[in-house]
mmCIF file with all atom_site columns, C-alpha atoms in Angstrom:
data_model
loop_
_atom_site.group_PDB
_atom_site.id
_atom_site.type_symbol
_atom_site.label_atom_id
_atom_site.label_alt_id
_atom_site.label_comp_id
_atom_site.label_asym_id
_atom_site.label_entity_id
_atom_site.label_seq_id
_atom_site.pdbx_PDB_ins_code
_atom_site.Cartn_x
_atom_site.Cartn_y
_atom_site.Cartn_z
_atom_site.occupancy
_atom_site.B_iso_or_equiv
_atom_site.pdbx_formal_charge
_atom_site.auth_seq_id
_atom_site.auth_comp_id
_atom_site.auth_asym_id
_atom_site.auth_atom_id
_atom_site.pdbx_PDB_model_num
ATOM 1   C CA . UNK A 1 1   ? 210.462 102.367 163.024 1.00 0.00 ? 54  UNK A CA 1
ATOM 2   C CA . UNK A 1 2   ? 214.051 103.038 164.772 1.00 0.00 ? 55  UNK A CA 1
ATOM 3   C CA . UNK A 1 3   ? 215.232 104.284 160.967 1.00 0.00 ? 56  UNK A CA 1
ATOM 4   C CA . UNK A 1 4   ? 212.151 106.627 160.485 1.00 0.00 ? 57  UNK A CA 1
ATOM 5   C CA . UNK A 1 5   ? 212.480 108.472 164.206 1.00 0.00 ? 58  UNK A CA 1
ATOM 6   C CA . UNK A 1 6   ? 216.008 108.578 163.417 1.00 0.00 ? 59  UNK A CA 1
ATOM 7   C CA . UNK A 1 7   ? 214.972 110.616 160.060 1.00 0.00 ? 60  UNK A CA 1
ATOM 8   C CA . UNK A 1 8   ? 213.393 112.586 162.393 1.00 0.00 ? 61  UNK A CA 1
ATOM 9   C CA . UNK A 1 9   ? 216.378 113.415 164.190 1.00 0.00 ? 62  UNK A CA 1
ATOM 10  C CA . UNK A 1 10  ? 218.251 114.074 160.929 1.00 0.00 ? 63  UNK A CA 1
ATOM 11  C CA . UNK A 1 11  ? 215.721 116.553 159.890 1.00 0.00 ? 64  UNK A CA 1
ATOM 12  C CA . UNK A 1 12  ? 215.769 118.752 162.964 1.00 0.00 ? 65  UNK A CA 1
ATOM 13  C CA . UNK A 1 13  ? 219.603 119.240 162.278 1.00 0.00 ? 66  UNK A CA 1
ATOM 14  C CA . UNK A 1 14  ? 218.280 120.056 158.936 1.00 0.00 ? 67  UNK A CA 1
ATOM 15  C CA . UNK A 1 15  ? 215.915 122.630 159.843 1.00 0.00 ? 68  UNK A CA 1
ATOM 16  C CA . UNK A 1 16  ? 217.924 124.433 162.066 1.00 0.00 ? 69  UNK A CA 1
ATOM 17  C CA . UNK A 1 17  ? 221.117 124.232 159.550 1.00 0.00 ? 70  UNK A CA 1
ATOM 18  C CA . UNK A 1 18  ? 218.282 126.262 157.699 1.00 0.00 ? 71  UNK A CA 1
ATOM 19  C CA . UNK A 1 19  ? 217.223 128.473 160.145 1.00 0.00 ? 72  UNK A CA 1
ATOM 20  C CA . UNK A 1 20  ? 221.107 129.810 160.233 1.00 0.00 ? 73  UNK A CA 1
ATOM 21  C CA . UNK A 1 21  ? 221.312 130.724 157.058 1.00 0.00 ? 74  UNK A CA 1
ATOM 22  C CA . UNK A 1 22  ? 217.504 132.429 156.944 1.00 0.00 ? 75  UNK A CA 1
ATOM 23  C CA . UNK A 1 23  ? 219.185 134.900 159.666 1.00 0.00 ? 76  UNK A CA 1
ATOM 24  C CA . UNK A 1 24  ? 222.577 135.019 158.461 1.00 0.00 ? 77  UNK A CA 1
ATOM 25  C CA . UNK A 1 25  ? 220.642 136.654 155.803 1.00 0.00 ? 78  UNK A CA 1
ATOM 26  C CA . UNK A 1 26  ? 218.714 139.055 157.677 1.00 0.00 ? 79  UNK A CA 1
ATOM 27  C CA . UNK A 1 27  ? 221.728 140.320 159.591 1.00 0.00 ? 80  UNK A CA 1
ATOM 28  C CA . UNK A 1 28  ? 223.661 140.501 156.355 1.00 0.00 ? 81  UNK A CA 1
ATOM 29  C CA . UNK A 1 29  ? 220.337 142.494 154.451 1.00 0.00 ? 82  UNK A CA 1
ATOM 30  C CA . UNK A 1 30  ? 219.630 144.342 157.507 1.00 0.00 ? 83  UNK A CA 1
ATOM 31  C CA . UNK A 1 31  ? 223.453 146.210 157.976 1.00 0.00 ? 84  UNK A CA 1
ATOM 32  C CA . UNK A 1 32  ? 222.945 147.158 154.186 1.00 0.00 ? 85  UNK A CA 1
ATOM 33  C CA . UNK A 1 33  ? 220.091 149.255 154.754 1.00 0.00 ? 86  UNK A CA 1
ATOM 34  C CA . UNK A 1 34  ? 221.073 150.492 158.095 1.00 0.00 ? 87  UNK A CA 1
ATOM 35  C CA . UNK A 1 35  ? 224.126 151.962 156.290 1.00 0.00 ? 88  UNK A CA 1
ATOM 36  C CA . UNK A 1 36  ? 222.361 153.157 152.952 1.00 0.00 ? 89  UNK A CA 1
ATOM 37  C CA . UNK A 1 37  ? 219.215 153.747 154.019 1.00 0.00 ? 90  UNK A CA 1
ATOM 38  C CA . UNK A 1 38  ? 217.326 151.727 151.427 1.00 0.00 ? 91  UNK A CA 1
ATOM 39  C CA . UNK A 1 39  ? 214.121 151.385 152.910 1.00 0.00 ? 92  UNK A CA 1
ATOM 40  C CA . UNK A 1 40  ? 212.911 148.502 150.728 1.00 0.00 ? 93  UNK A CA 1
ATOM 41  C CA . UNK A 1 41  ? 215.681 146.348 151.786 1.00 0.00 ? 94  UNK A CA 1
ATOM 42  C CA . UNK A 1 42  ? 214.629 147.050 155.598 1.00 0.00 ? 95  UNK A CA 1
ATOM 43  C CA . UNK A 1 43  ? 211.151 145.887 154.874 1.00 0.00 ? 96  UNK A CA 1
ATOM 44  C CA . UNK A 1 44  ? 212.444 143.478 153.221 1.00 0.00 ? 97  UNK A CA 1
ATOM 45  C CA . UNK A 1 45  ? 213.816 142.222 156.638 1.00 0.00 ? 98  UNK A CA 1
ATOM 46  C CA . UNK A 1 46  ? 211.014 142.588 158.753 1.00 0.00 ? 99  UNK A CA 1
ATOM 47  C CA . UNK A 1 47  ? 208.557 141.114 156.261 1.00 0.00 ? 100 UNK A CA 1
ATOM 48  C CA . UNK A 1 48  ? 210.390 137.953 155.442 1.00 0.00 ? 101 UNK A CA 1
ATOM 49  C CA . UNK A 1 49  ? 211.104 137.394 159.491 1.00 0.00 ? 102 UNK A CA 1
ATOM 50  C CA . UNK A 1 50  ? 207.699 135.153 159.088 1.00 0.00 ? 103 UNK A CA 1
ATOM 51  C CA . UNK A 1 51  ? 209.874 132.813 157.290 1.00 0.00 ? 104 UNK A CA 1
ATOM 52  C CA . UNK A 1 52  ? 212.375 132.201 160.382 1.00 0.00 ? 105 UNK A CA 1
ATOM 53  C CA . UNK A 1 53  ? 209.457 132.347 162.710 1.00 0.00 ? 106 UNK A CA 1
ATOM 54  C CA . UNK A 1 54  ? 207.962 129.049 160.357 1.00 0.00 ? 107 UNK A CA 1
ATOM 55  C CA . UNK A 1 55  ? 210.705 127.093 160.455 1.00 0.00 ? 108 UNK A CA 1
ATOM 56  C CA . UNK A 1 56  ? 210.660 127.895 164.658 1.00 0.00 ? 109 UNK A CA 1
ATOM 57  C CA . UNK A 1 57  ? 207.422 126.585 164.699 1.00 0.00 ? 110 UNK A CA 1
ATOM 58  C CA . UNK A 1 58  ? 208.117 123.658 162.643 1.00 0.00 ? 111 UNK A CA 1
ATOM 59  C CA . UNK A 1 59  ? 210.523 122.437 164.995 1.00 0.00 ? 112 UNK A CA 1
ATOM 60  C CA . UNK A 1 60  ? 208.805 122.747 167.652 1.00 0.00 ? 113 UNK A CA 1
ATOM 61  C CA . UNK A 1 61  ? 205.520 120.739 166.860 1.00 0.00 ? 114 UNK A CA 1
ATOM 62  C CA . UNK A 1 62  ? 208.289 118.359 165.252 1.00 0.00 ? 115 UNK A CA 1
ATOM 63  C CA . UNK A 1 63  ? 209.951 118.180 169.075 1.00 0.00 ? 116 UNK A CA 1
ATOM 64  C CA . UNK A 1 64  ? 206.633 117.921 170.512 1.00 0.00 ? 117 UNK A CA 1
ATOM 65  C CA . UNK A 1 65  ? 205.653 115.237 168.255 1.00 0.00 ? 118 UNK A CA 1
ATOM 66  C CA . UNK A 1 66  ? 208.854 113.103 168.759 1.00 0.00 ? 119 UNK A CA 1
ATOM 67  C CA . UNK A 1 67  ? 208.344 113.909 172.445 1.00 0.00 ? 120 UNK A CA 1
ATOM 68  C CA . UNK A 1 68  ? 205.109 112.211 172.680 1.00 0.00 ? 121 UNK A CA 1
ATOM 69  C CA . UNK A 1 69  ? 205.505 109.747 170.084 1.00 0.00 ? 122 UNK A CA 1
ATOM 70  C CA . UNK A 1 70  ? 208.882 108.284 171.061 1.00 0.00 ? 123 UNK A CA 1
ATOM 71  C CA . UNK A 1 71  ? 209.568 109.300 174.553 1.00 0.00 ? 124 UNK A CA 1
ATOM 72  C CA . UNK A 1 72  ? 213.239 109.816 173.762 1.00 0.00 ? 125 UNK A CA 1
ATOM 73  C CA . UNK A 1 73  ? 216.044 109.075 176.105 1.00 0.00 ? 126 UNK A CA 1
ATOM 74  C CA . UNK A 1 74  ? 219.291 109.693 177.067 1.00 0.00 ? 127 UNK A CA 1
ATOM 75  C CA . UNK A 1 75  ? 221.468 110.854 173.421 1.00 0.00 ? 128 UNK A CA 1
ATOM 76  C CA . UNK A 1 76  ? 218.213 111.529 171.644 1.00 0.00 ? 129 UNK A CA 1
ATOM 77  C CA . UNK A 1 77  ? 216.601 113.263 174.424 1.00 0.00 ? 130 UNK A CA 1
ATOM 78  C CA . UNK A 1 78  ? 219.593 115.559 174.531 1.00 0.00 ? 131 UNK A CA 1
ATOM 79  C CA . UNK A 1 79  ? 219.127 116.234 171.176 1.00 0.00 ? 132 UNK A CA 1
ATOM 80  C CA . UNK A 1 80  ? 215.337 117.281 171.080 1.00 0.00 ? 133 UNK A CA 1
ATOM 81  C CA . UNK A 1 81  ? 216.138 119.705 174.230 1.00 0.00 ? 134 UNK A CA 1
ATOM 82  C CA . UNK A 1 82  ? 218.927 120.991 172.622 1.00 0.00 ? 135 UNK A CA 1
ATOM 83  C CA . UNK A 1 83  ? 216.997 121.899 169.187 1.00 0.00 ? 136 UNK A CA 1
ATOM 84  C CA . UNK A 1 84  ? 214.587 123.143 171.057 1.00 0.00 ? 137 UNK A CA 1
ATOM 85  C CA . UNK A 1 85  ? 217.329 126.043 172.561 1.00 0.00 ? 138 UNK A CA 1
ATOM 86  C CA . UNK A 1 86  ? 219.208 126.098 169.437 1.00 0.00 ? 139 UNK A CA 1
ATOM 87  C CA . UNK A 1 87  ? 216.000 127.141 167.733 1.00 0.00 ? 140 UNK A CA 1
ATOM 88  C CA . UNK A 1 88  ? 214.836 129.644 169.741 1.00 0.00 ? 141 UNK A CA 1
ATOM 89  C CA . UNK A 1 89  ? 218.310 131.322 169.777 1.00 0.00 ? 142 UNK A CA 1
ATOM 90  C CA . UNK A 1 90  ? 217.927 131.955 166.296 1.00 0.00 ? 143 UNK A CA 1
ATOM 91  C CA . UNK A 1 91  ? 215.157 132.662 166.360 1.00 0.00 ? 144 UNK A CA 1
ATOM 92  C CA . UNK A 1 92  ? 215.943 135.271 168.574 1.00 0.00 ? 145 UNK A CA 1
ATOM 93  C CA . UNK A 1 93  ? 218.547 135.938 166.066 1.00 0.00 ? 146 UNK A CA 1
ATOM 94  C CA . UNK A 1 94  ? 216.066 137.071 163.528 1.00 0.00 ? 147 UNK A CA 1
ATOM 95  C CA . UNK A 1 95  ? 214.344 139.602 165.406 1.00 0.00 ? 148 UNK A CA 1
ATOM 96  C CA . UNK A 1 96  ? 217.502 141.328 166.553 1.00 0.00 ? 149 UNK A CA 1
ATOM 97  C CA . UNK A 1 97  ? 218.141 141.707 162.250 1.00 0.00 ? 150 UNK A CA 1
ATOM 98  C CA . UNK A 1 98  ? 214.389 143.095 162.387 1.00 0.00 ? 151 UNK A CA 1
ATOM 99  C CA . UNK A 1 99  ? 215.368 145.273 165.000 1.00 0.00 ? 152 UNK A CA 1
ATOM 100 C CA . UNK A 1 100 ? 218.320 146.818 163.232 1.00 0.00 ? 153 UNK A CA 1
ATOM 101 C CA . UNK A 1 101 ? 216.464 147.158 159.888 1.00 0.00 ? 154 UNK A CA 1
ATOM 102 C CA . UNK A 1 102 ? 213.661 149.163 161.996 1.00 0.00 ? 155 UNK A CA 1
ATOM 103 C CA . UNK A 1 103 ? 215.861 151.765 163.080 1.00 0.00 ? 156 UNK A CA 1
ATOM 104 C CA . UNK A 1 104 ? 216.779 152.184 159.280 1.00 0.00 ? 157 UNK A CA 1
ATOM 105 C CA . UNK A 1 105 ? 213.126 151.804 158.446 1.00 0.00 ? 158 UNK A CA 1
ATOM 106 C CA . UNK A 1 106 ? 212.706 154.624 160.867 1.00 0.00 ? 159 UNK A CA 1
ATOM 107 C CA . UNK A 1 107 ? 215.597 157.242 159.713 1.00 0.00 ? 160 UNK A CA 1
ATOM 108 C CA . UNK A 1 108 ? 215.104 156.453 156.264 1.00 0.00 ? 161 UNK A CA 1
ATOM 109 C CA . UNK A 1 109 ? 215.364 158.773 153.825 1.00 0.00 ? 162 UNK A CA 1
ATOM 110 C CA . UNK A 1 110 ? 218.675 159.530 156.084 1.00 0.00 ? 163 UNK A CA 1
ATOM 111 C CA . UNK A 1 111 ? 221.393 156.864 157.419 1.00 0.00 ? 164 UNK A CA 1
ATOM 112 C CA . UNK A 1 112 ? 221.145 156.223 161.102 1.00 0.00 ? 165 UNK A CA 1
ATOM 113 C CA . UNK A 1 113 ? 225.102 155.855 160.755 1.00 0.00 ? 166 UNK A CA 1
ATOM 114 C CA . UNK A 1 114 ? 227.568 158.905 161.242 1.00 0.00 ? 167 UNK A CA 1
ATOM 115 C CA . UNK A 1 115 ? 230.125 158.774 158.543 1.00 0.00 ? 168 UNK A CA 1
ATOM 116 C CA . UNK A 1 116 ? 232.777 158.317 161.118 1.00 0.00 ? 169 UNK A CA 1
ATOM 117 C CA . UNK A 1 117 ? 231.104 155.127 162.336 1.00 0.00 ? 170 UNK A CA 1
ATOM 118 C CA . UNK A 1 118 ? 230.152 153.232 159.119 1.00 0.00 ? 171 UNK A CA 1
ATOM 119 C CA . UNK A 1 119 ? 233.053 151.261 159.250 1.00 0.00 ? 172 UNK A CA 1
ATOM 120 C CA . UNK A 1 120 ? 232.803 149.615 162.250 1.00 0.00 ? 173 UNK A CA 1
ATOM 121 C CA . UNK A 1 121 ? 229.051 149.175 161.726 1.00 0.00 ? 174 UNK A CA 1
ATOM 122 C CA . UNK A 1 122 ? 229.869 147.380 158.704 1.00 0.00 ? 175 UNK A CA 1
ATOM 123 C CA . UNK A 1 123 ? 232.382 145.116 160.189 1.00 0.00 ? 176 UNK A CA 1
ATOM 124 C CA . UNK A 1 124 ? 229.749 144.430 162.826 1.00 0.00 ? 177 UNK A CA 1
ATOM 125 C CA . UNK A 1 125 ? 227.831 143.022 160.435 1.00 0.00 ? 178 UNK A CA 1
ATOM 126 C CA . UNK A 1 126 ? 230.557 141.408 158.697 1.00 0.00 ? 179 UNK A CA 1
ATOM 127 C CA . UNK A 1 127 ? 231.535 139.374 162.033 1.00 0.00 ? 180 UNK A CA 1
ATOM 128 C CA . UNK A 1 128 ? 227.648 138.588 162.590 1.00 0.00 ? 181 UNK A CA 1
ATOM 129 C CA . UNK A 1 129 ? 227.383 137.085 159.722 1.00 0.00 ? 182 UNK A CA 1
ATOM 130 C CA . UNK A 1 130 ? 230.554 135.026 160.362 1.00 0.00 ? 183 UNK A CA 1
ATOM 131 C CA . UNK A 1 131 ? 229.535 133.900 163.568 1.00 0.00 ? 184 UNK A CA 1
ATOM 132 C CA . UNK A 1 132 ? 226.247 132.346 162.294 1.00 0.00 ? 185 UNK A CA 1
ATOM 133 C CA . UNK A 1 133 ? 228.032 130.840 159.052 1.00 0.00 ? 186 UNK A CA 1
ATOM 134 C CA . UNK A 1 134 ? 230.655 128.728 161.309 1.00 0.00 ? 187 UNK A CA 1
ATOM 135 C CA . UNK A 1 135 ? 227.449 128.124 164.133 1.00 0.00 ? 188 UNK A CA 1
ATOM 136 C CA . UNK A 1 136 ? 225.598 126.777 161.203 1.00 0.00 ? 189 UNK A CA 1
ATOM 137 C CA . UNK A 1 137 ? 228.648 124.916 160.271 1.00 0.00 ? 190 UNK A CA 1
ATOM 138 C CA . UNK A 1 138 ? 229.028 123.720 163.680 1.00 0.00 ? 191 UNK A CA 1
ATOM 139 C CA . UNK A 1 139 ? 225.291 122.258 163.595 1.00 0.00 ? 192 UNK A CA 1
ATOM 140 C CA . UNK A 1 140 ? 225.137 120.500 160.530 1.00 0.00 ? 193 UNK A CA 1
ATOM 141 C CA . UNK A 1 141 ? 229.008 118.247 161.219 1.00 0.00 ? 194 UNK A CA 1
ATOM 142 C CA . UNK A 1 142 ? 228.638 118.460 165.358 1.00 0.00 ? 195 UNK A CA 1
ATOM 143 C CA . UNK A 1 143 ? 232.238 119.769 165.311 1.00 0.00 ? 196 UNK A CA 1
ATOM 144 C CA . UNK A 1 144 ? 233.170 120.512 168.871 1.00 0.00 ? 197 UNK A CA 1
ATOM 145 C CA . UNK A 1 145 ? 236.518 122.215 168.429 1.00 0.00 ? 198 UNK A CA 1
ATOM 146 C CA . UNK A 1 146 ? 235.082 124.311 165.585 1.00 0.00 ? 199 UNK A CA 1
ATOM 147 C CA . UNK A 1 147 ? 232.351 125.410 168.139 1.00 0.00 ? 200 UNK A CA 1
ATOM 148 C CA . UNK A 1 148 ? 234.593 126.421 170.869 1.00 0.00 ? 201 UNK A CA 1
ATOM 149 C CA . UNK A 1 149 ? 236.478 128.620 168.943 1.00 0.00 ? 202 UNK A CA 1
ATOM 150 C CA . UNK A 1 150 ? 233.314 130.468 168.384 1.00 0.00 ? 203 UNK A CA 1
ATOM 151 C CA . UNK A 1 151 ? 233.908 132.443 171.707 1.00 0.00 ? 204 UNK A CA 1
ATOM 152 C CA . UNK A 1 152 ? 237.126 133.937 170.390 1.00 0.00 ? 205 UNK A CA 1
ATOM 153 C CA . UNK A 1 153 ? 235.592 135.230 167.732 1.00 0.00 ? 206 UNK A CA 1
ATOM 154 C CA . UNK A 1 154 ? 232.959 136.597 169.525 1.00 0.00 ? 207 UNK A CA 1
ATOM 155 C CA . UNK A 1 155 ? 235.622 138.847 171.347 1.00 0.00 ? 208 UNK A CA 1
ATOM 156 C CA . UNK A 1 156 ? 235.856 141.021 167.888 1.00 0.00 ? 209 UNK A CA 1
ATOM 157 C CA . UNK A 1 157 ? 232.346 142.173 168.228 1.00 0.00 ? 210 UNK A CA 1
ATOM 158 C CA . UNK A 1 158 ? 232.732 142.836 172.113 1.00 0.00 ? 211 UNK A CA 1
ATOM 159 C CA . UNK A 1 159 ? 235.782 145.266 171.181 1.00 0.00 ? 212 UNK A CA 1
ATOM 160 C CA . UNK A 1 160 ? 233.827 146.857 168.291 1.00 0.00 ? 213 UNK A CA 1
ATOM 161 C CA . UNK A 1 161 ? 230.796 147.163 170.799 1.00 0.00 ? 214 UNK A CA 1
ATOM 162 C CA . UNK A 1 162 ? 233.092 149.000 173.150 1.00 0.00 ? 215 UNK A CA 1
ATOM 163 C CA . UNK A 1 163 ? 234.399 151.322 170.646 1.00 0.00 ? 216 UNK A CA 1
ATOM 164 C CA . UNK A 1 164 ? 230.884 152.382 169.299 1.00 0.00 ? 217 UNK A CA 1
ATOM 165 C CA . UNK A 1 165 ? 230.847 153.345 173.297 1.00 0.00 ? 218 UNK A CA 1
ATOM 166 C CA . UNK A 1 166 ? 233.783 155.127 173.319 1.00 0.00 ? 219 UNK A CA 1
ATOM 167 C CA . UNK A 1 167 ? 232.776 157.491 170.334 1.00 0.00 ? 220 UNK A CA 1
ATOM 168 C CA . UNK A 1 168 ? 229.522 158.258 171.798 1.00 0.00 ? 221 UNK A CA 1
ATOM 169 C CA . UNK A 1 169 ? 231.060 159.293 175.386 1.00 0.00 ? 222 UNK A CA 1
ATOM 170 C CA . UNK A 1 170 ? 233.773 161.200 173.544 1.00 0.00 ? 223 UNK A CA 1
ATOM 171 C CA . UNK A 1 171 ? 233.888 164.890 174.262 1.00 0.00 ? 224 UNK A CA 1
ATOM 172 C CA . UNK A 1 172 ? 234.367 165.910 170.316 1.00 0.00 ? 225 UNK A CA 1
ATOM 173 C CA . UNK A 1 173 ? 230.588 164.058 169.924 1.00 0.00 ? 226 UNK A CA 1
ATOM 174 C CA . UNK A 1 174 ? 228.995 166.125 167.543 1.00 0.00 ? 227 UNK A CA 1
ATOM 175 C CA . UNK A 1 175 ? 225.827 164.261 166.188 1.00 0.00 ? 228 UNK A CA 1
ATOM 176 C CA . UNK A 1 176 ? 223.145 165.179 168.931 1.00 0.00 ? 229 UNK A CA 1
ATOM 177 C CA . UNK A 1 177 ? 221.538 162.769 171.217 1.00 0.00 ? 230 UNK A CA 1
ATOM 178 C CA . UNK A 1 178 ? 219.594 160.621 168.598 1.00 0.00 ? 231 UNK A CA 1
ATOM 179 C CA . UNK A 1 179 ? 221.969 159.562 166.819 1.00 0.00 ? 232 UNK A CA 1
ATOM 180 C CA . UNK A 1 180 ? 223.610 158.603 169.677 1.00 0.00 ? 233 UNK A CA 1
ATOM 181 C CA . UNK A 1 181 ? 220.459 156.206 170.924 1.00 0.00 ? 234 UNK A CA 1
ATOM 182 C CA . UNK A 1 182 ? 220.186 154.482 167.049 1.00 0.00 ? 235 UNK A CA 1
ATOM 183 C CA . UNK A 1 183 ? 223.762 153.392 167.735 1.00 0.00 ? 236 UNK A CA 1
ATOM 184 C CA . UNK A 1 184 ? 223.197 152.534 171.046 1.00 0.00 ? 237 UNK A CA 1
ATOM 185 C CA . UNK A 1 185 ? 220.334 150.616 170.520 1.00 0.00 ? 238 UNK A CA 1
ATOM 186 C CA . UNK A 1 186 ? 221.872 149.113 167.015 1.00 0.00 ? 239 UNK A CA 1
ATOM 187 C CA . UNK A 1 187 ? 225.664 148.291 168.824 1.00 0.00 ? 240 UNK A CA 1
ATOM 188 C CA . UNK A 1 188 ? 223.556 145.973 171.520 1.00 0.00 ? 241 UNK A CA 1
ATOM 189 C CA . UNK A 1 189 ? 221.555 144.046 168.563 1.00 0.00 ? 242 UNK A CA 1
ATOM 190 C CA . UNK A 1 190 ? 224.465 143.096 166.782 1.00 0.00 ? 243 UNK A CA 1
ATOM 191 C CA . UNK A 1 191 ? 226.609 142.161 170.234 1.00 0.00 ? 244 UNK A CA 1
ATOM 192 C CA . UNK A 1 192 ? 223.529 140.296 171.541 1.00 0.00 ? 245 UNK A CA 1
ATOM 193 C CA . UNK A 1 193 ? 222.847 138.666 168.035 1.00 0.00 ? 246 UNK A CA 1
ATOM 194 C CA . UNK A 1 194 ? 226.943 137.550 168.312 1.00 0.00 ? 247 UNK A CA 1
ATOM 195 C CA . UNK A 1 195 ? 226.050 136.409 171.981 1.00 0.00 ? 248 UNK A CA 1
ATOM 196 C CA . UNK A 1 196 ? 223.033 133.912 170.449 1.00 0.00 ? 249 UNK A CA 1
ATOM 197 C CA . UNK A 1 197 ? 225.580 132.812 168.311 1.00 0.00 ? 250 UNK A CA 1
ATOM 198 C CA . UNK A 1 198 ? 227.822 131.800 171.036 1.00 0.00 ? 251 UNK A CA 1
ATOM 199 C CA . UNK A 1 199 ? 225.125 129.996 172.280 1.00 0.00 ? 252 UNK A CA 1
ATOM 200 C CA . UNK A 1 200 ? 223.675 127.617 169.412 1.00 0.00 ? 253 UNK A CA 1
ATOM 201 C CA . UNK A 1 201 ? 227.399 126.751 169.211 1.00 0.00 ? 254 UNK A CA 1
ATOM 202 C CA . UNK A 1 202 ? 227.767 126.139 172.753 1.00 0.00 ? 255 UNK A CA 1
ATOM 203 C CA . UNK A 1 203 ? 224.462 123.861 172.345 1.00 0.00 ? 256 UNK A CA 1
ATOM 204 C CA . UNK A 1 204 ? 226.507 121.763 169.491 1.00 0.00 ? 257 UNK A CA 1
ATOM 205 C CA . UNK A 1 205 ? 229.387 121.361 172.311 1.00 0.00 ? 258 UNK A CA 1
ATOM 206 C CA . UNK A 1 206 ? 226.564 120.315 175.250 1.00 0.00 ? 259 UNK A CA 1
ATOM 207 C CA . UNK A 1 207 ? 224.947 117.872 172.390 1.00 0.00 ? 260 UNK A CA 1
ATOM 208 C CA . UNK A 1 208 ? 228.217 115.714 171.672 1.00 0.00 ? 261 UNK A CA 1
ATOM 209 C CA . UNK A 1 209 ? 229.829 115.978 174.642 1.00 0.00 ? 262 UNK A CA 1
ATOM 210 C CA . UNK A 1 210 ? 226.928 116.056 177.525 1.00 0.00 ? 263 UNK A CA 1
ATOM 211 C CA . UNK A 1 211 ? 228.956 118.671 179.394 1.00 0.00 ? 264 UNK A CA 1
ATOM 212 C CA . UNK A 1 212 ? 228.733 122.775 178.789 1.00 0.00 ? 265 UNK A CA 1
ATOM 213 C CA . UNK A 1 213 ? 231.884 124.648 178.026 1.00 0.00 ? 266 UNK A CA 1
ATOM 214 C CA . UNK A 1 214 ? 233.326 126.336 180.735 1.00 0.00 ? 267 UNK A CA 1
#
């Protein structure tokens, strides 16, 4: 019995592992058609969202299950809680990608992107999809020191996020005031996607060590 609730166990790592690289796809699909306006890859995103939101709900009846079944304690009751946040994280994850590939779904046949800002869109993107690759990493082998360094590289995107800002303040703006929301809006789903990143790795920290990072 101990073995098979173990298995259990196992398989929520193995779900979520999953769930990282479902999003680290969307993120990855999503800044291509924000920056080429390819509308099919943008619904593309949003359709296959579903798939993340599965998983989600696999783990949780699987949490609820184990909850009720084996009334977990101390290590293993750390772990269920902390599936349970690491899930919804990305799930949350996955709807910031939808998010992005709506606002290309919404200039389309144009890009939402000024020329001038494509670049650091597209490393954006780039540093998303690092984050969740080394969180997902992070998950699977419960490497602590890996996790940690997660917030360093989390300090890219806040810089990037800062210099979309500065752009759109500038004086020599001269793409109009919607253009200036889509970037807006699209700067805070990548930095908050980044920031749920942070978090499922600060989860993998809480789960070995019983103690949050400071």
């Amino acid at each position: 019995m101990r073995d098979a609730y173990h298995e259990e166990l196992d398989a929520l790592t193995e779900k979520l592992v999953e769930m990282t690289r479902l999003v680290r796809s969307a993120i990855s699909r999503a800044t291509t058609a924000l920056l080429d306006a390819d509308l099919q890859l943008a619904e593309s995103v949003i359709s296959r969202d579903e798939e993340v939101n599965a998983v989600f709900a696999d783990i949780e009846g699987s949490i609820f299950e184990l909850m009720a079944r084996q009334q977990p304690v101390a290590v293993d009751l750390r772990m269920v809680i902390t599936a349970l946040r690491m899930g919804t994280d990305l799930e949350r994850m996955g709807d910031l990608a939808v998010h992005v590939a709506k606002v290309a779904r919404l200039r389309h046949p144009d890009s939402a992107i000024p020329p001038a800002l494509r670049s650091t869109i597209l490393e954006m993107g780039q540093i998303a999809e690092n984050l969740v690759t080394k969180a997902g990493s992070c998950v699977a082998s419960r490497d602590v020191d890996s996790a940690l360094e997660l917030e360093a590289d989390d300090d890219a995107m806040d810089r990037l996020h800062r210099r979309l800002f500065r752009n759109i303040l500038a004086k020599d703006w001269q793409h109009g005031v919607e253009p200036a929301i889509d970037i807006t809006l699209v700067g805070r789903y990548y930095e908050r996607y980044a920031d749920h990143a942070v978090r499922v790795a600060q989860d993998v920290v809480y789960l070995v060590t019983g103690a949050r990072p400071s």
